[in-house]
mmCIF file of C-alpha atoms in Angstrom:
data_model
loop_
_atom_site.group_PDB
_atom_site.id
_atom_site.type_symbol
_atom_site.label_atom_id
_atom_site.label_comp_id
_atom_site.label_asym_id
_atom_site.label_seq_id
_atom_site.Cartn_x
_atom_site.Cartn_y
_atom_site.Cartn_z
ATOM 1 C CA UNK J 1 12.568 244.419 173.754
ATOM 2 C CA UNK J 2 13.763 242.678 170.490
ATOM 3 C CA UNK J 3 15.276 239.479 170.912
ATOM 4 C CA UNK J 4 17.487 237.392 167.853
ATOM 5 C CA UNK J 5 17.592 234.164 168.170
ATOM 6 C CA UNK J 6 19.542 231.599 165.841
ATOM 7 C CA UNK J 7 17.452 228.824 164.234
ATOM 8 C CA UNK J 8 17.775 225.827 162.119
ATOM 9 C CA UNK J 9 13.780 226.057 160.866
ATOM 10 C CA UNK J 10 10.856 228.193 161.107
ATOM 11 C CA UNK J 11 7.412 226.159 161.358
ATOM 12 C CA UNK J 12 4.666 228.700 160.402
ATOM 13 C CA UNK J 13 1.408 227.127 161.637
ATOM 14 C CA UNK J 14 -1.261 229.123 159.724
ATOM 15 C CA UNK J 15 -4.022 226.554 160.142
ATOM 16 C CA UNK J 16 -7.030 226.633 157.544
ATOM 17 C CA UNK J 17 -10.748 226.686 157.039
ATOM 18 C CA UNK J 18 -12.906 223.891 155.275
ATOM 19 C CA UNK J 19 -13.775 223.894 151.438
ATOM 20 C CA UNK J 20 -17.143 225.570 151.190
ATOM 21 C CA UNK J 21 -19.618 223.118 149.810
ATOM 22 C CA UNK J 22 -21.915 224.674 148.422
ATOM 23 C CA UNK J 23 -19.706 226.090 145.663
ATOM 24 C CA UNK J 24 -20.542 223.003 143.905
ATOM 25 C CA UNK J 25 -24.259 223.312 143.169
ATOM 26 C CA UNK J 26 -24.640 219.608 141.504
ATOM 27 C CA UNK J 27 -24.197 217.968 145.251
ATOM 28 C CA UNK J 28 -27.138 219.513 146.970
ATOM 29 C CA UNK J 29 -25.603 220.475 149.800
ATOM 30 C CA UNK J 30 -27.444 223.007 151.797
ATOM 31 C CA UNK J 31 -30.880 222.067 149.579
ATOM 32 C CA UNK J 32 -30.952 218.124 150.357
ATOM 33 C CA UNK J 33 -30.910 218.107 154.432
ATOM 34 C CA UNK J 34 -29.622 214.820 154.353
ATOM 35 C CA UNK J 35 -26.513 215.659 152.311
ATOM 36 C CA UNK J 36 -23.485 216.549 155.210
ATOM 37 C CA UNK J 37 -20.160 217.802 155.064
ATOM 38 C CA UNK J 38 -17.046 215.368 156.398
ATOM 39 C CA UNK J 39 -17.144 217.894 159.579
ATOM 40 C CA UNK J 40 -21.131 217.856 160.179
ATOM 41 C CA UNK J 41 -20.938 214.002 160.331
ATOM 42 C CA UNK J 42 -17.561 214.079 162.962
ATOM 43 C CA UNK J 43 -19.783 216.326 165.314
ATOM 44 C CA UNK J 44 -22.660 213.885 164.866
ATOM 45 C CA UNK J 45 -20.951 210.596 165.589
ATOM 46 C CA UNK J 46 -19.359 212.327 168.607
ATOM 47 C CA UNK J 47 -20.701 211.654 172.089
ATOM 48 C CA UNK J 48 -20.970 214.974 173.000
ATOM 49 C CA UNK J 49 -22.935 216.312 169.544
ATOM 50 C CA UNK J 50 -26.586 216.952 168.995
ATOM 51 C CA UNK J 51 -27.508 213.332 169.419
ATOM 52 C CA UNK J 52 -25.191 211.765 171.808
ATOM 53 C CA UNK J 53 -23.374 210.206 169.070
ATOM 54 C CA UNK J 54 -25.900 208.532 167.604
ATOM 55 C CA UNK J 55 -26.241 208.575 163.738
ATOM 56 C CA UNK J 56 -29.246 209.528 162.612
ATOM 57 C CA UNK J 57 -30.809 211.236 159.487
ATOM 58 C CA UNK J 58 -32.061 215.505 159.821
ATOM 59 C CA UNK J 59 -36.070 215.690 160.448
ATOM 60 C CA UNK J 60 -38.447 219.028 160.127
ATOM 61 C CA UNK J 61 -39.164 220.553 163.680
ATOM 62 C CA UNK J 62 -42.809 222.368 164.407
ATOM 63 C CA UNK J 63 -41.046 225.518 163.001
ATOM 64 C CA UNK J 64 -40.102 223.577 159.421
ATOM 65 C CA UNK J 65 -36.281 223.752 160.618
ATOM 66 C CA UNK J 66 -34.138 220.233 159.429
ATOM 67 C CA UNK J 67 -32.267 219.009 162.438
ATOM 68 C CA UNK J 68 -30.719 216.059 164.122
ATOM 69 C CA UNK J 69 -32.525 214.554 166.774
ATOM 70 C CA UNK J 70 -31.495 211.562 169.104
ATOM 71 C CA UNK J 71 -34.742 209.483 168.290
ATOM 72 C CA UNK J 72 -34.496 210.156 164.468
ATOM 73 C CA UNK J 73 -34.397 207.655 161.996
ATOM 74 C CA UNK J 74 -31.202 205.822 161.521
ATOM 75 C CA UNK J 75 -29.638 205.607 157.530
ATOM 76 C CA UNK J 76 -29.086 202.367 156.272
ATOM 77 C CA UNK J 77 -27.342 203.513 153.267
ATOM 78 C CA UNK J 78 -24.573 206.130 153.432
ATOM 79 C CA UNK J 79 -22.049 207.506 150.593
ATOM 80 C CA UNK J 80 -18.840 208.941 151.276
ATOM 81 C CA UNK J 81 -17.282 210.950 148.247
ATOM 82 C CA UNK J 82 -14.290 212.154 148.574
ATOM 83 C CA UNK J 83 -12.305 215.714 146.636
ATOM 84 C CA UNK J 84 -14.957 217.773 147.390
ATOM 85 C CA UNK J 85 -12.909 221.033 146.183
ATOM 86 C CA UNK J 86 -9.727 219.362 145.403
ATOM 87 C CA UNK J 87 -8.241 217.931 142.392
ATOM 88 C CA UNK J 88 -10.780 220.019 141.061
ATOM 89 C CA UNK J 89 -10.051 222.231 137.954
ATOM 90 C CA UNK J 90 -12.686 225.017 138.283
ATOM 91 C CA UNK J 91 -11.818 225.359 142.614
ATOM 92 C CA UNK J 92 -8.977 223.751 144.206
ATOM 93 C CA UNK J 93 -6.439 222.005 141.758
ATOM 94 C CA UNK J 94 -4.125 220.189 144.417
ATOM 95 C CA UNK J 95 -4.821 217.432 146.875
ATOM 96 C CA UNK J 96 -5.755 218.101 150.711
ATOM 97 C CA UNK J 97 -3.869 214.980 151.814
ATOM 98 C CA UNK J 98 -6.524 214.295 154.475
ATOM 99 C CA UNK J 99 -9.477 213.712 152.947
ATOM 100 C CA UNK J 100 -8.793 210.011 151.577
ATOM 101 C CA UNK J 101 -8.262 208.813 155.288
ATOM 102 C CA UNK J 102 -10.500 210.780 157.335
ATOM 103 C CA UNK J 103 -13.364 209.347 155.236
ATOM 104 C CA UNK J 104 -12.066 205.921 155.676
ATOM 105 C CA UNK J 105 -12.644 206.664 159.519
ATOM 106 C CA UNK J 106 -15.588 208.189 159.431
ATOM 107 C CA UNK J 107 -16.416 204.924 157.385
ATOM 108 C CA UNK J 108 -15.206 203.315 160.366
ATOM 109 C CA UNK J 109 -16.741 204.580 162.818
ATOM 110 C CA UNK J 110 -20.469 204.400 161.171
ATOM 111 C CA UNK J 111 -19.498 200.509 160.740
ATOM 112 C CA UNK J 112 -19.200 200.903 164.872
ATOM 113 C CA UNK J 113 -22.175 202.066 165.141
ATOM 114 C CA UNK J 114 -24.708 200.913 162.236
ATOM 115 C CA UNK J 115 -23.292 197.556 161.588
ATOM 116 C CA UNK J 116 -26.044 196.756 159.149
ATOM 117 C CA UNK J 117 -25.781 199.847 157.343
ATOM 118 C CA UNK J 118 -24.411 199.345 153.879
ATOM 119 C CA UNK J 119 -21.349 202.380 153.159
ATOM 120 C CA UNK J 120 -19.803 203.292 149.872
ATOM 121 C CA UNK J 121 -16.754 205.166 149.528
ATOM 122 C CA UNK J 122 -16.304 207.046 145.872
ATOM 123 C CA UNK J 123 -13.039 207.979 145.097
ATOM 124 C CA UNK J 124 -10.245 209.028 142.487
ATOM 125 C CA UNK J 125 -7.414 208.054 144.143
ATOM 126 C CA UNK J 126 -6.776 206.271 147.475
ATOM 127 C CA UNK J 127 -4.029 208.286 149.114
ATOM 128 C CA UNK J 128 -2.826 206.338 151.822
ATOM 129 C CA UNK J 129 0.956 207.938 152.261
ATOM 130 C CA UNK J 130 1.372 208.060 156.055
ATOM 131 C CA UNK J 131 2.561 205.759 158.695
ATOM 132 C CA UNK J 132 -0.099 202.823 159.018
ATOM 133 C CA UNK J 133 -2.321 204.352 156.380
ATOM 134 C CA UNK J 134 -1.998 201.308 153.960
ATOM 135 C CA UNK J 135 -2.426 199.018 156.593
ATOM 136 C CA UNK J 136 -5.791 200.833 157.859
ATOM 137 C CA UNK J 137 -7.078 200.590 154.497
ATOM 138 C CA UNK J 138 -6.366 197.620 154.216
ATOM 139 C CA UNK J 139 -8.431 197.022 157.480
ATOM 140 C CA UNK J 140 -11.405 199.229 155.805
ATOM 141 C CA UNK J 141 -12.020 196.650 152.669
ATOM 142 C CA UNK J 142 -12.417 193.772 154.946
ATOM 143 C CA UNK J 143 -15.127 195.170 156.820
ATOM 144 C CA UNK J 144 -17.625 195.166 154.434
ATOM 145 C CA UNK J 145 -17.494 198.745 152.978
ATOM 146 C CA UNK J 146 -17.817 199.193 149.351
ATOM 147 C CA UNK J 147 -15.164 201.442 147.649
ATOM 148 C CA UNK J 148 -16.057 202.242 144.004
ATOM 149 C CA UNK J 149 -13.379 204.492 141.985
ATOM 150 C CA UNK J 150 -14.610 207.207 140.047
ATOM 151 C CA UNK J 151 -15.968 210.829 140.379
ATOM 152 C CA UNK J 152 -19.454 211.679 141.164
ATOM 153 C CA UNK J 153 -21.381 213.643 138.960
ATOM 154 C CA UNK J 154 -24.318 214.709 140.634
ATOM 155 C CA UNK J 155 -26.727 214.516 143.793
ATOM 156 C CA UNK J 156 -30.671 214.685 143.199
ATOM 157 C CA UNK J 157 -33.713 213.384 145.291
ATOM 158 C CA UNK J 158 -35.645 210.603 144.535
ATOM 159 C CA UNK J 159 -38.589 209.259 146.235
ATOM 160 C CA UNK J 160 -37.414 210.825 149.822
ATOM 161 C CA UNK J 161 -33.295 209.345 149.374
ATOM 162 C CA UNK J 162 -30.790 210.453 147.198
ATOM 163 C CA UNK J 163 -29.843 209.316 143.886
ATOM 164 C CA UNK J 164 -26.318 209.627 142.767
ATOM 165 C CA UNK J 165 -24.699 209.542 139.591
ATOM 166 C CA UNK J 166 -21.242 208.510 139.460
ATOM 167 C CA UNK J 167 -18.332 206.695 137.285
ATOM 168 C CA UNK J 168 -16.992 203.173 138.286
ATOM 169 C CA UNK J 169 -14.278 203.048 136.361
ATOM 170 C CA UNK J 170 -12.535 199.712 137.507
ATOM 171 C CA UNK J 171 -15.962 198.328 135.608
ATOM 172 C CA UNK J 172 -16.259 200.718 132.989
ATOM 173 C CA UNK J 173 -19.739 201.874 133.819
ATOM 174 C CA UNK J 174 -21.624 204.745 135.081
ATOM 175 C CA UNK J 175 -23.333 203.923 138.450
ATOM 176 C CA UNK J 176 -27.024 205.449 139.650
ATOM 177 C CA UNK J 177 -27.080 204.749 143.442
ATOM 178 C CA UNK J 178 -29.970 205.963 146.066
ATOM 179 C CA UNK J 179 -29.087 206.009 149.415
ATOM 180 C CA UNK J 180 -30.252 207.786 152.590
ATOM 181 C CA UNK J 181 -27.498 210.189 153.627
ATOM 182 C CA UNK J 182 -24.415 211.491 151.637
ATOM 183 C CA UNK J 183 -21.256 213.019 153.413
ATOM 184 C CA UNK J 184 -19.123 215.166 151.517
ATOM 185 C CA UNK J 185 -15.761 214.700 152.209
ATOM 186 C CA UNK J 186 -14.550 218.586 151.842
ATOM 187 C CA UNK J 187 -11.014 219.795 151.156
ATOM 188 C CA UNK J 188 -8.919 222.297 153.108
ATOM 189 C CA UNK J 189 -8.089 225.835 151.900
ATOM 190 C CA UNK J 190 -5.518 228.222 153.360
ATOM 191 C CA UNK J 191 -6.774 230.506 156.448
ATOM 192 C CA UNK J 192 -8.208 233.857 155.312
ATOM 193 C CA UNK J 193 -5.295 235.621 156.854
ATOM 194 C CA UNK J 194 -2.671 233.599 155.291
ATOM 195 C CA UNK J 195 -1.692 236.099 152.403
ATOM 196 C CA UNK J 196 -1.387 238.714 155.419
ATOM 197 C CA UNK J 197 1.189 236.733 157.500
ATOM 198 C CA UNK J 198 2.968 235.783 153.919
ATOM 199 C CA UNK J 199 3.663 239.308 153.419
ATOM 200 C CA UNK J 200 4.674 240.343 156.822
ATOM 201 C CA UNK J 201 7.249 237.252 157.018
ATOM 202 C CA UNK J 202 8.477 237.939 153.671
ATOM 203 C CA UNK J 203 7.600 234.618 152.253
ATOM 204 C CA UNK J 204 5.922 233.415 148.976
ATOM 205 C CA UNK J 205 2.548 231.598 148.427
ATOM 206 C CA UNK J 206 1.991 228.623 145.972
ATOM 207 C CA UNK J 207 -0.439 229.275 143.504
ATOM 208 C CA UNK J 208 -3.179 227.489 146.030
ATOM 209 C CA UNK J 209 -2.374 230.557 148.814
ATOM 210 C CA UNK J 210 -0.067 228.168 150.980
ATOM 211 C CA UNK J 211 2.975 229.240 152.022
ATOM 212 C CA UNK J 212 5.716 228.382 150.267
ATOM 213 C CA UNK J 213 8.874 226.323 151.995
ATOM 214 C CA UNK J 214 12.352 228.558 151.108
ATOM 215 C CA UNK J 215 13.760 225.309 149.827
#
């Protein structure tokens, strides 16, 4: 049977699906094994991932596959860089809105569990907008974690680590940084269905593919 039902709003959940980063060839992601996605790094520090939680850089199996193992080595250098398909004129022009904090926690959390490790966080913005958020970053610069503003160019090996190449613009100088693992922290996209449930709800998409609010 049909049923009407008087509302004050309509909450549409759609959900969404991960930036795919591979799109951007200059990062090395699925050529460098030790270069992650945001989400490959949150199943790794977890305590029921591959390694127990423990943090630990990909090694070559008999077979020549890369993959995590518990007794692997541990990084003790690790870049964040944040926008991976956001703000980003030739994929996703707006902002996510997540990825600024959920790399300050993954930050965190390899802190927790590497304590000697040194971390750098390269970013365009700091978008700390929700309850707390200020207060947590606040939290992340006095534990010892390097945040350096400024896009990052490019991702190459060098002598078995990675060598990046990236702006510091509060010092008005180009940075060249190795390090042993790089996480990239990877934007959100609308669902694949999304234009689908648009057009049987009758509502418009921005020009992103989210839904649009009525007002």
């Amino acid at each position: 049977k049909e049923i009407e039902i008087v509302v004050g709003n309509i909450v549409v959940a759609t959900g969404f699906k991960p930036f795919d980063a591979s799109k951007i060839e200059q990062y090395g992601y699925g050529i460098f094994p030790n270069v992650l996605t945001s989400l490959e790094l949150e199943r790794l520090v977890n305590a029921s991932g591959p390694t127990g939680g423990k943090i630990t850089m990909r090694t070559q199996d008999k077979k020549g596959n890369w993959i995590f193992t518990a007794d692997g080595q541990q990084p003790e250098s690790i870049a964040l860089i944040h926008c991976i398909g956001s703000r980003d004129e030739n994929h996703n022009k707006y902002c996510s809105r997540v990825c600024c904090m959920y790399s300050l926690k993954l930050a965190h959390l390899i802190k927790e569990k590497i304590p000697r490790a040194e971390i750098y966080e390269h970013y365009i913005d700091m978008r700390a907008f929700g309850k707390g958020y200020e207060e947590f970053y606040d939290r992340i610069l006095h534990e010892g974690i390097h945040l350096i503003r400024g896009k990052t160019a490019k991702i190459d090996e060098e002598d078995g680590k990675l060598m990046l190449r990236s702006e510091d613009i509060e010092n008005n100088r180009i940075v060249e940084q190795k390090v042993d693992m790089a996480i990239l922290a990877v934007g959100l996209e609308p669902g694949s269905d999304t234009a689908s449930i648009a057009s049987m709800l009758g509502i418009n998409q921005s020009e992103g593919g989210w839904l649009q609010e009525a007002s």
